[in-house]
Coordinates of N, CA and C in Angstrom, one line a residue:
M1063 N 0.8 -1.2 0.0 CA 0.0 0.0 0.0 C 0.9 1.2 0.0
K1064 N 0.6 2.2 -0.9 CA 1.4 3.4 -1.0 C 1.0 4.4 0.1
Q1065 N 2.1 4.9 0.7 CA 1.9 5.9 1.8 C 1.5 7.2 1.1
P1066 N 0.5 7.9 1.7 CA 0.1 9.2 1.2 C 1.2 10.3 1.3
K1067 N 1.2 11.2 0.3 CA 2.2 12.3 0.4 C 1.7 13.3 1.4
L1068 N 2.6 13.5 2.4 CA 2.3 14.5 3.5 C 3.3 15.6 3.4
T1069 N 2.8 16.8 3.7 CA 3.6 18.0 3.8 C 3.6 18.5 5.3
F1070 N 4.8 18.6 5.8 CA 5.0 19.1 7.2 C 5.5 20.6 7.1
R1071 N 4.8 21.5 7.7 CA 5.2 22.9 7.6 C 4.8 23.7 8.9
K1072 N 5.3 24.9 9.0 CA 4.9 25.8 10.0 C 3.6 26.4 9.5
P1073 N 2.7 26.6 10.5 CA 1.4 27.2 10.1 C 1.5 28.7 10.0
D1074 N 0.5 29.4 9.4 CA 0.5 30.8 9.4 C -1.0 31.2 9.7
A1075 N -1.2 32.5 9.9 CA -2.5 33.0 10.4 C -3.7 32.5 9.6
K1076 N -3.5 32.4 8.3 CA -4.6 31.9 7.5 C -5.0 30.5 7.8
D1077 N -4.2 29.7 8.5 CA -4.5 28.3 8.8 C -5.4 28.2 10.0
G1078 N -5.6 29.2 10.8 CA -6.3 29.1 12.1 C -7.6 28.5 12.0
S1079 N -8.5 28.9 11.1 CA -9.8 28.3 11.1 C -9.8 26.8 10.6
E1080 N -8.9 26.4 9.7 CA -8.8 25.0 9.3 C -8.3 24.2 10.5
I1081 N -7.4 24.7 11.2 CA -6.9 23.9 12.4 C -8.0 23.8 13.4
W1082 N -8.7 24.8 13.6 CA -9.9 24.8 14.6 C -10.8 23.7 14.1
S1083 N -11.1 23.6 12.8 CA -12.0 22.5 12.3 C -11.4 21.1 12.5
L1084 N -10.1 21.0 12.3 CA -9.4 19.7 12.5 C -9.5 19.3 13.9
V1085 N -9.2 20.2 14.8 CA -9.3 19.8 16.3 C -10.7 19.4 16.7
S1086 N -11.7 20.1 16.1 CA -13.1 19.7 16.5 C -13.5 18.3 16.0
R1087 N -12.8 17.8 15.0 CA -13.0 16.4 14.5 C -12.2 15.4 15.3
C1088 N -11.4 15.8 16.2 CA -10.5 14.9 16.9 C -10.9 14.7 18.3
K1089 N -12.0 14.2 18.5 CA -12.5 13.9 19.9 C -11.6 13.0 20.6
P1090 N -11.3 13.1 21.8 CA -11.9 14.0 22.8 C -11.1 15.2 23.1
L1091 N -10.4 15.7 22.1 CA -9.5 16.9 22.4 C -10.4 18.1 22.8
D1092 N -9.9 18.9 23.7 CA -10.5 20.2 24.0 C -10.5 21.1 22.9
E1093 N -11.6 21.7 22.5 CA -11.6 22.7 21.5 C -11.3 24.1 22.1
N1094 N -10.3 24.7 21.5 CA -10.0 26.0 21.9 C -10.9 26.9 21.0
S1095 N -10.8 28.2 21.3 CA -11.5 29.1 20.4 C -10.8 29.2 19.0
M1096 N -11.5 29.6 18.0 CA -10.8 29.8 16.7 C -9.7 30.9 16.8
Y1097 N -10.0 31.9 17.7 CA -9.0 32.9 17.9 C -7.8 32.4 18.5
C1098 N -7.9 31.5 19.4 CA -6.7 30.8 20.1 C -5.9 30.1 19.0
N1099 N -6.5 29.4 18.1 CA -5.8 28.7 17.1 C -5.1 29.7 16.1
L1100 N -5.8 30.8 15.9 CA -5.2 31.8 15.0 C -4.0 32.4 15.7
L1101 N -4.0 32.6 17.0 CA -2.8 33.2 17.7 C -1.7 32.1 17.7
Q1102 N -2.1 30.9 17.9 CA -1.0 29.8 17.9 C -0.3 29.8 16.5
C1103 N -1.1 29.9 15.5 CA -0.5 29.9 14.1 C 0.4 31.2 13.8
D1104 N 0.0 32.3 14.4 CA 0.7 33.5 14.2 C 1.8 33.7 15.2
H1105 N 1.6 33.7 16.5 CA 2.6 34.0 17.5 C 3.5 32.8 17.8
F1106 N 3.1 31.6 17.6 CA 3.9 30.4 18.0 C 4.2 29.5 16.8
R1107 N 4.1 30.0 15.6 CA 4.3 29.2 14.4 C 5.6 28.4 14.4
D1108 N 6.7 29.0 15.0 CA 8.0 28.3 15.0 C 8.0 27.0 15.9
T1109 N 7.0 26.9 16.8 CA 6.9 25.7 17.7 C 5.6 25.0 17.5
C1110 N 5.0 25.2 16.3 CA 3.8 24.4 15.9 C 4.0 23.8 14.6
V1111 N 3.3 22.7 14.3 CA 3.5 22.1 13.0 C 2.1 21.7 12.5
L1112 N 1.9 21.9 11.2 CA 0.7 21.5 10.5 C 1.1 20.5 9.4
V1113 N 0.4 19.4 9.3 CA 0.6 18.4 8.3 C -0.6 18.4 7.4
E1114 N -0.3 18.5 6.1 CA -1.3 18.4 5.1 C -1.2 17.2 4.2
Q1115 N -2.3 16.7 3.7 CA -2.3 15.6 2.7 C -3.2 16.2 1.6
D1116 N -2.6 16.3 0.4 CA -3.4 16.9 -0.7 C -3.9 18.2 -0.4
G1117 N -3.2 19.0 0.4 CA -3.6 20.4 0.7 C -4.6 20.5 1.8
L1118 N -5.0 19.4 2.4 CA -6.0 19.4 3.5 C -5.3 19.1 4.9
P1119 N -5.5 19.8 5.9 CA -4.9 19.5 7.2 C -5.3 18.2 7.8
V1120 N -4.3 17.4 8.1 CA -4.6 16.1 8.8 C -3.8 15.9 10.1
G1121 N -2.9 16.8 10.4 CA -2.2 16.7 11.6 C -1.8 18.1 12.1
W1122 N -1.7 18.2 13.5 CA -1.5 19.5 14.1 C -0.8 19.3 15.5
I1123 N 0.2 20.0 15.7 CA 0.7 20.1 17.1 C 0.9 21.6 17.4
S1124 N 0.3 22.0 18.5 CA 0.6 23.3 19.0 C 1.5 23.2 20.2
G1125 N 2.5 24.1 20.2 CA 3.5 24.0 21.3 C 4.1 25.4 21.4
Y1126 N 4.9 25.5 22.5 CA 5.6 26.8 22.7 C 6.8 26.5 23.7
I1127 N 7.7 27.4 23.8 CA 8.8 27.4 24.7 C 8.5 28.3 25.8
P1128 N 8.2 27.8 27.0 CA 7.8 28.7 28.2 C 8.9 29.6 28.5
P1129 N 8.6 30.9 28.8 CA 9.7 31.9 29.1 C 10.5 31.5 30.4
S1130 N 9.8 30.8 31.3 CA 10.5 30.4 32.5 C 11.4 29.2 32.4
T1131 N 11.3 28.4 31.3 CA 12.1 27.2 31.0 C 12.5 27.2 29.5
P1132 N 13.4 28.0 29.1 CA 13.8 28.1 27.7 C 14.4 26.9 27.1
N1133 N 14.7 25.9 27.9 CA 15.2 24.6 27.4 C 14.1 23.6 27.2
T1134 N 12.9 24.0 27.2 CA 11.7 23.0 27.2 C 10.8 23.4 26.1
L1135 N 10.4 22.4 25.3 CA 9.3 22.5 24.4 C 8.1 22.0 25.0
F1136 N 7.1 22.8 25.3 CA 5.8 22.4 25.8 C 4.8 22.1 24.7
V1137 N 4.3 20.9 24.7 CA 3.3 20.5 23.6 C 1.9 20.7 24.2
W1138 N 1.2 21.6 23.7 CA -0.1 21.9 24.1 C -1.2 20.9 23.7
Q1139 N -1.1 20.6 22.3 CA -2.1 19.8 21.8 C -1.6 19.0 20.6
V1140 N -2.0 17.8 20.4 CA -1.7 17.0 19.3 C -3.0 16.5 18.7
A1141 N -3.2 16.8 17.4 CA -4.4 16.4 16.7 C -4.0 15.6 15.4
V1142 N -4.7 14.5 15.2 CA -4.5 13.7 14.0 C -5.9 13.4 13.5
A1143 N -6.2 13.8 12.3 CA -7.5 13.5 11.7 C -7.8 12.0 11.7
P1144 N -9.0 11.6 11.9 CA -9.4 10.2 11.9 C -8.9 9.5 10.6
E1145 N -8.9 10.1 9.5 CA -8.5 9.4 8.2 C -7.0 9.3 8.1
A1146 N -6.2 10.0 9.0 CA -4.8 9.9 8.9 C -4.2 9.1 10.0
R1147 N -5.0 8.5 10.9 CA -4.5 7.7 12.0 C -3.8 6.4 11.5
G1148 N -2.8 6.0 12.2 CA -2.1 4.8 11.8 C -0.9 5.1 10.9
L1149 N -0.6 6.3 10.6 CA 0.5 6.7 9.8 C 1.7 7.1 10.6
G1150 N 1.6 7.1 12.0 CA 2.7 7.5 12.8 C 2.9 9.0 12.8
L1151 N 1.8 9.7 12.5 CA 1.9 11.2 12.4 C 2.3 11.9 13.7
G1152 N 1.8 11.4 14.9 CA 2.1 12.0 16.1 C 3.6 12.0 16.4
K1153 N 4.3 10.9 16.3 CA 5.7 10.8 16.5 C 6.5 11.6 15.4
R1154 N 6.0 11.5 14.2 CA 6.7 12.2 13.1 C 6.6 13.7 13.3
M1155 N 5.5 14.2 13.8 CA 5.3 15.7 14.1 C 6.2 16.1 15.2
L1156 N 6.3 15.3 16.3 CA 7.2 15.6 17.4 C 8.6 15.7 17.0
A1157 N 9.0 14.7 16.2 CA 10.4 14.7 15.7 C 10.7 15.9 14.8
H1158 N 9.7 16.2 14.0 CA 9.8 17.4 13.1 C 10.0 18.7 13.9
L1159 N 9.3 18.8 14.9 CA 9.4 20.0 15.8 C 10.8 20.1 16.4
L1160 N 11.2 19.0 16.9 CA 12.5 19.0 17.7 C 13.7 19.0 16.7
D1161 N 13.4 18.9 15.4 CA 14.5 19.0 14.5 C 14.7 20.5 13.9
R1162 N 13.8 21.4 14.4 CA 13.9 22.7 13.9 C 15.0 23.5 14.7
P1163 N 15.6 24.5 14.0 CA 16.6 25.4 14.7 C 16.0 26.1 15.9
E1164 N 14.7 26.4 15.9 CA 14.1 27.1 17.0 C 14.0 26.2 18.3
T1165 N 14.1 24.9 18.2 CA 14.1 24.1 19.4 C 15.4 23.4 19.7
A1166 N 16.5 23.9 19.0 CA 17.8 23.3 19.1 C 18.3 23.3 20.6
D1167 N 18.0 24.2 21.4 CA 18.4 24.3 22.7 C 17.5 23.6 23.7
C1168 N 16.5 22.9 23.2 CA 15.6 22.2 24.1 C 16.2 20.9 24.6
A1169 N 16.2 20.7 25.9 CA 16.8 19.4 26.4 C 15.6 18.5 26.9
R1170 N 14.4 19.0 26.8 CA 13.3 18.2 27.3 C 12.0 18.7 26.6
L1171 N 11.0 17.8 26.6 CA 9.7 18.1 26.1 C 8.7 17.8 27.2
Q1172 N 7.7 18.7 27.4 CA 6.7 18.5 28.4 C 5.3 18.6 27.8
T1173 N 4.4 18.0 28.4 CA 3.0 18.0 28.0 C 2.2 17.6 29.3
T1174 N 0.9 17.9 29.3 CA 0.0 17.4 30.3 C -1.0 16.4 29.7
I1175 N -1.3 15.4 30.5 CA -2.2 14.3 30.0 C -3.0 13.8 31.2
T1176 N -4.3 13.6 31.0 CA -5.1 13.0 32.0 C -4.8 11.5 32.0
K1177 N -5.0 10.9 33.2 CA -4.7 9.5 33.3 C -5.5 8.6 32.3
S1178 N -6.7 9.0 32.0 CA -7.6 8.2 31.1 C -7.2 8.3 29.6
N1179 N -6.4 9.2 29.2 CA -6.1 9.5 27.8 C -5.0 8.5 27.3
E1180 N -5.4 7.3 27.0 CA -4.5 6.2 26.7 C -3.7 6.5 25.4
A1181 N -4.4 7.1 24.4 CA -3.7 7.4 23.1 C -2.6 8.4 23.4
S1182 N -2.8 9.4 24.2 CA -1.7 10.4 24.4 C -0.5 9.7 25.2
W1183 N -0.9 8.9 26.2 CA 0.2 8.2 27.0 C 1.0 7.3 26.0
G1184 N 0.3 6.6 25.1 CA 0.9 5.7 24.2 C 1.9 6.5 23.2
L1185 N 1.4 7.6 22.7 CA 2.2 8.5 21.8 C 3.5 8.9 22.5
F1186 N 3.4 9.5 23.7 CA 4.6 10.1 24.4 C 5.5 9.0 24.9
R1187 N 5.0 7.9 25.4 CA 5.9 6.8 25.8 C 6.6 6.2 24.6
S1188 N 5.9 6.1 23.5 CA 6.6 5.6 22.3 C 7.6 6.5 21.7
F1189 N 7.3 7.8 21.8 CA 8.3 8.8 21.3 C 9.5 8.8 22.2
A1190 N 9.3 8.8 23.5 CA 10.4 8.7 24.5 C 11.3 7.5 24.1
R1191 N 10.7 6.4 23.9 CA 11.5 5.2 23.6 C 12.3 5.4 22.3
S1192 N 11.6 6.0 21.3 CA 12.2 6.1 20.0 C 13.4 7.0 20.0
I1193 N 13.5 8.0 20.9 CA 14.7 8.9 21.0 C 15.6 8.6 22.1
G1194 N 15.3 7.5 22.9 CA 16.1 7.2 24.0 C 16.0 8.2 25.2
G1195 N 14.8 8.8 25.2 CA 14.5 9.7 26.3 C 13.9 9.1 27.5
E1196 N 14.0 9.8 28.6 CA 13.5 9.3 29.9 C 12.1 10.0 30.1
L1197 N 11.1 9.3 30.3 CA 9.7 9.8 30.6 C 9.4 9.7 32.1
T1198 N 9.0 10.8 32.6 CA 8.5 10.9 34.0 C 7.2 11.6 34.0
S1199 N 6.4 11.4 35.1 CA 5.1 12.1 35.2 C 4.8 12.3 36.6
A1200 N 4.0 13.4 36.9 CA 3.5 13.7 38.2 C 2.2 14.5 38.1
A1201 N 1.3 14.3 39.0 CA 0.1 15.2 39.0 C 0.5 16.6 39.0
H1202 N -0.2 17.5 38.2 CA 0.2 18.8 38.0 C -1.0 19.8 38.2
F1203 N -2.0 19.7 37.4 CA -3.2 20.5 37.5 C -4.3 19.6 38.1
D1204 N -4.6 19.9 39.4 CA -5.5 19.0 40.1 C -7.0 19.3 39.8
R1205 N -7.8 18.2 39.7 CA -9.2 18.3 39.4 C -9.9 19.3 40.3
D1206 N -9.7 19.2 41.6 CA -10.4 20.1 42.5 C -9.7 21.5 42.7
D1207 N -8.4 21.5 42.8 CA -7.7 22.7 43.1 C -7.6 23.6 41.9
H1208 N -7.5 23.1 40.7 CA -7.4 23.9 39.5 C -8.6 23.9 38.6
F1209 N -9.3 22.9 38.5 CA -10.5 22.8 37.6 C -11.8 22.8 38.3
A1210 N -11.9 23.1 39.6 CA -13.1 23.2 40.4 C -14.0 22.0 40.1
G1211 N -13.4 20.8 39.9 CA -14.1 19.6 39.7 C -14.7 19.4 38.3
H1212 N -14.4 20.3 37.4 CA -15.0 20.2 36.1 C -14.1 19.4 35.1
A1213 N -12.9 19.1 35.4 CA -12.0 18.3 34.5 C -11.1 17.5 35.3
A1214 N -10.7 16.4 34.7 CA -9.8 15.5 35.3 C -8.4 16.1 35.6
T1215 N -7.7 15.6 36.6 CA -6.3 16.0 36.9 C -5.4 15.8 35.7
E1216 N -4.7 16.8 35.4 CA -3.7 16.7 34.3 C -2.3 16.4 34.9
H1217 N -1.6 15.4 34.3 CA -0.3 15.0 34.8 C 0.7 15.6 33.9
M1218 N 1.7 16.2 34.5 CA 2.9 16.8 33.8 C 3.8 15.6 33.3
V1219 N 3.9 15.5 32.1 CA 4.7 14.4 31.5 C 6.0 15.1 31.0
T1220 N 7.1 14.6 31.4 CA 8.4 15.2 31.0 C 9.3 14.2 30.3
I1221 N 9.7 14.5 29.1 CA 10.7 13.6 28.4 C 12.0 14.4 28.4
T1222 N 13.0 13.8 29.0 CA 14.3 14.4 29.0 C 15.2 13.6 28.1
F1223 N 15.9 14.3 27.2 CA 16.7 13.6 26.2 C 18.1 14.2 26.2
E1224 N 19.0 13.3 25.7 CA 20.4 13.6 25.5 C 20.5 14.2 24.1
E1225 N 21.6 14.9 23.8 CA 21.8 15.5 22.5 C 21.9 14.4 21.5
E1226 N 22.6 13.3 21.8 CA 22.8 12.2 20.9 C 21.4 11.6 20.5
A1227 N 20.5 11.5 21.5 CA 19.2 10.9 21.2 C 18.4 11.8 20.2
M1228 N 18.6 13.1 20.4 CA 17.9 14.0 19.5 C 18.4 13.9 18.1
A1229 N 19.6 13.7 17.9 CA 20.2 13.5 16.6 C 19.5 12.4 15.8
A1230 N 19.1 11.3 16.6 CA 18.5 10.2 16.0 C 17.0 10.4 15.7
A1231 N 16.4 11.4 16.3 CA 15.0 11.6 16.1 C 14.7 12.0 14.7

């Protein structure tokens, strides 16, 4: 079976509404406002990636480098369209982001995941293994303390990697 032709690129502001539509099709992801996706594409384009198949968005990662930890890429959201699942896009997008000059000084990747999100745990565990990174996690945003009981506790997942491991990504 022939692999589809995929294009990995930085988003720009005109992609915001299409990314918003993609995320809305990727349940159970939290839908941000269209304006939030627009800002991600505009302000954080260097640490986000959009994947297109035949000109249509099928993959998206929003991320940023927190000002307090400039050696960390924080991954906010990973979305893969239902029709593009099974192509390894999640890992490929993560590797693509970490291969950019803008993330060259990053020594770790962080994200938050709820305990029940098996797909995200699987993606980040698999990615950590593939680059020889160490994955750790701890409760971070508490259901009651931070979400007033309206959302599950988010666990901070940290993948620490060596420079040699990143070269292999």
